mmCIF file of C-alpha atoms in Angstrom:
data_model
loop_
_atom_site.group_PDB
_atom_site.id
_atom_site.type_symbol
_atom_site.label_atom_id
_atom_site.label_comp_id
_atom_site.label_asym_id
_atom_site.label_seq_id
_atom_site.Cartn_x
_atom_site.Cartn_y
_atom_site.Cartn_z
ATOM 1 C CA ARG A 502 193.170 135.140 119.437
ATOM 2 C CA HIS A 503 194.805 137.262 122.107
ATOM 3 C CA LEU A 504 193.082 138.060 125.386
ATOM 4 C CA ALA A 505 194.864 140.687 127.436
ATOM 5 C CA PRO A 506 195.308 140.023 131.146
ATOM 6 C CA SER A 507 192.957 142.103 133.292
ATOM 7 C CA SER A 508 196.004 143.858 134.753
ATOM 8 C CA ILE A 509 196.863 145.364 131.335
ATOM 9 C CA SER A 510 194.894 148.474 130.409
ATOM 10 C CA LEU A 511 193.956 149.512 126.901
ATOM 11 C CA THR A 512 196.374 152.418 127.318
ATOM 12 C CA LYS A 513 199.241 150.025 128.101
ATOM 13 C CA LEU A 514 198.440 147.914 125.005
ATOM 14 C CA ALA A 515 198.289 151.046 122.853
ATOM 15 C CA ALA A 516 201.532 152.396 124.331
ATOM 16 C CA GLU A 517 203.382 149.173 123.554
ATOM 17 C CA ALA A 518 202.228 149.327 119.928
ATOM 18 C CA ALA A 519 203.101 153.034 119.708
ATOM 19 C CA ASN A 520 206.574 152.541 121.163
ATOM 20 C CA ASN A 521 207.234 149.641 118.786
ATOM 21 C CA ALA A 522 206.209 151.762 115.783
ATOM 22 C CA LEU A 523 208.334 154.706 116.941
ATOM 23 C CA SER A 524 211.327 152.438 117.443
ATOM 24 C CA LYS A 525 210.982 150.755 114.048
ATOM 25 C CA ALA A 526 210.608 154.124 112.315
ATOM 26 C CA ASN A 527 213.483 155.607 114.337
ATOM 27 C CA ILE A 528 211.344 158.605 115.294
ATOM 28 C CA ASN A 529 211.621 160.414 118.617
ATOM 29 C CA VAL A 530 208.312 160.660 120.465
ATOM 30 C CA LYS A 531 208.919 164.402 120.953
ATOM 31 C CA ASP A 532 208.670 164.817 117.154
ATOM 32 C CA ILE A 533 205.089 163.510 116.996
ATOM 33 C CA ASP A 534 202.619 166.310 116.232
ATOM 34 C CA LEU A 535 199.364 164.371 116.559
ATOM 35 C CA ILE A 536 198.143 161.116 118.103
ATOM 36 C CA ILE A 537 194.907 159.533 116.920
ATOM 37 C CA LEU A 538 193.696 156.570 118.955
ATOM 38 C CA ALA A 539 191.000 154.447 117.342
ATOM 39 C CA THR A 540 189.195 152.416 119.992
ATOM 40 C CA SER A 541 185.740 151.286 120.995
ATOM 41 C CA THR A 542 186.912 150.233 124.451
ATOM 42 C CA PRO A 543 188.624 153.213 126.116
ATOM 43 C CA ASP A 544 189.850 152.936 129.690
ATOM 44 C CA ASP A 545 187.289 155.483 130.804
ATOM 45 C CA LEU A 546 184.299 157.467 129.588
ATOM 46 C CA PHE A 547 186.365 160.341 128.207
ATOM 47 C CA GLY A 548 188.638 158.302 125.971
ATOM 48 C CA SER A 549 192.234 157.167 126.266
ATOM 49 C CA ALA A 550 194.218 159.241 123.748
ATOM 50 C CA SER A 551 195.442 161.693 126.375
ATOM 51 C CA GLN A 552 196.391 158.787 128.651
ATOM 52 C CA LEU A 553 198.333 157.254 125.753
ATOM 53 C CA GLN A 554 199.982 160.611 125.113
ATOM 54 C CA ALA A 555 201.145 160.763 128.745
ATOM 55 C CA GLU A 556 202.193 157.093 128.809
ATOM 56 C CA ILE A 557 204.577 157.469 125.865
ATOM 57 C CA GLY A 558 205.788 160.956 126.823
ATOM 58 C CA ALA A 559 204.456 162.801 123.774
ATOM 59 C CA THR A 560 204.228 166.074 125.662
ATOM 60 C CA SER A 561 204.144 168.377 122.640
ATOM 61 C CA SER A 562 201.504 166.564 120.589
ATOM 62 C CA THR A 563 197.766 166.893 120.230
ATOM 63 C CA ALA A 564 195.770 163.727 120.932
ATOM 64 C CA PHE A 565 192.211 162.575 120.377
ATOM 65 C CA ASP A 566 190.134 159.412 120.143
ATOM 66 C CA ILE A 567 188.048 158.106 117.268
ATOM 67 C CA THR A 568 185.293 155.672 118.164
ATOM 68 C CA ALA A 569 183.985 153.985 115.030
ATOM 69 C CA ALA A 570 183.999 150.278 115.927
ATOM 70 C CA CYS A 571 185.402 148.006 113.212
ATOM 71 C CA SER A 572 186.166 150.830 110.794
ATOM 72 C CA GLY A 573 187.879 153.012 113.416
ATOM 73 C CA PHE A 574 191.477 152.361 112.367
ATOM 74 C CA ILE A 575 190.745 153.072 108.689
ATOM 75 C CA ILE A 576 188.893 156.256 109.609
ATOM 76 C CA ALA A 577 191.849 157.261 111.804
ATOM 77 C CA LEU A 578 194.252 156.671 108.886
ATOM 78 C CA VAL A 579 192.114 158.766 106.537
ATOM 79 C CA THR A 580 191.853 161.508 109.160
ATOM 80 C CA ALA A 581 195.633 161.497 109.674
ATOM 81 C CA SER A 582 196.188 161.680 105.919
ATOM 82 C CA GLN A 583 193.850 164.649 105.618
ATOM 83 C CA PHE A 584 195.600 166.510 108.452
ATOM 84 C CA ILE A 585 198.969 165.918 106.758
ATOM 85 C CA GLN A 586 197.680 166.959 103.311
ATOM 86 C CA ALA A 587 196.187 170.129 104.797
ATOM 87 C CA GLY A 588 199.549 171.002 106.323
ATOM 88 C CA SER A 589 198.168 170.979 109.865
ATOM 89 C CA TYR A 590 200.502 168.242 111.118
ATOM 90 C CA ASN A 591 203.650 166.552 109.793
ATOM 91 C CA LYS A 592 204.168 163.472 111.964
ATOM 92 C CA VAL A 593 201.045 161.608 113.025
ATOM 93 C CA LEU A 594 200.880 158.488 115.165
ATOM 94 C CA VAL A 595 197.775 156.383 114.510
ATOM 95 C CA VAL A 596 197.021 153.638 117.011
ATOM 96 C CA GLY A 597 194.202 151.123 116.865
ATOM 97 C CA ALA A 598 193.554 149.271 120.115
ATOM 98 C CA ASP A 599 190.693 147.382 121.704
ATOM 99 C CA THR A 600 190.046 145.157 124.686
ATOM 100 C CA MET A 601 186.800 143.643 123.450
ATOM 101 C CA SER A 602 187.099 140.575 125.692
ATOM 102 C CA ARG A 603 186.092 142.792 128.621
ATOM 103 C CA TRP A 604 182.861 143.891 126.975
ATOM 104 C CA ILE A 605 181.485 140.910 125.073
ATOM 105 C CA ASP A 606 178.893 138.438 126.269
ATOM 106 C CA TRP A 607 180.837 135.202 126.596
ATOM 107 C CA SER A 608 177.604 133.192 126.651
ATOM 108 C CA ASP A 609 176.714 134.403 123.137
ATOM 109 C CA ARG A 610 178.658 131.874 121.078
ATOM 110 C CA THR A 611 177.573 133.502 117.805
ATOM 111 C CA SER A 612 179.648 136.621 118.467
ATOM 112 C CA CYS A 613 182.071 136.077 121.349
ATOM 113 C CA ILE A 614 184.306 133.912 119.168
ATOM 114 C CA LEU A 615 184.961 136.853 116.842
ATOM 115 C CA PHE A 616 186.625 139.271 119.243
ATOM 116 C CA GLY A 617 189.937 139.532 121.063
ATOM 117 C CA ASP A 618 192.296 142.174 122.400
ATOM 118 C CA GLY A 619 195.216 143.897 120.760
ATOM 119 C CA ALA A 620 196.815 147.041 119.392
ATOM 120 C CA GLY A 621 198.710 148.196 116.326
ATOM 121 C CA ALA A 622 200.283 151.495 115.328
ATOM 122 C CA VAL A 623 201.568 153.299 112.246
ATOM 123 C CA LEU A 624 203.346 156.589 111.645
#
């Protein structure tokens, strides 16, 4: 299980995953129309999608968060698919990222062993 250092924000984890996905797909960040960030642990109260957008330089895209706990990434994928099928957006970046180690009760051994930190992205 991965535990992110306290110096690494959720946005930084998400940006690393996003940049890796963009690189592997050989897609320029300026071509991304929409960013959906699925997270239950944003960097601040108002979500982190716009911070991710700024971090990766996606200046012409729309960005929003989905907070749906364990099912968040799947819901983000379905949402992205629906936007594409409707013709609203062509290139969508979906990122799932969480830093659960900062929120869990480490004294509760029945649940703390289940959670870690990480991020993944698809286009």
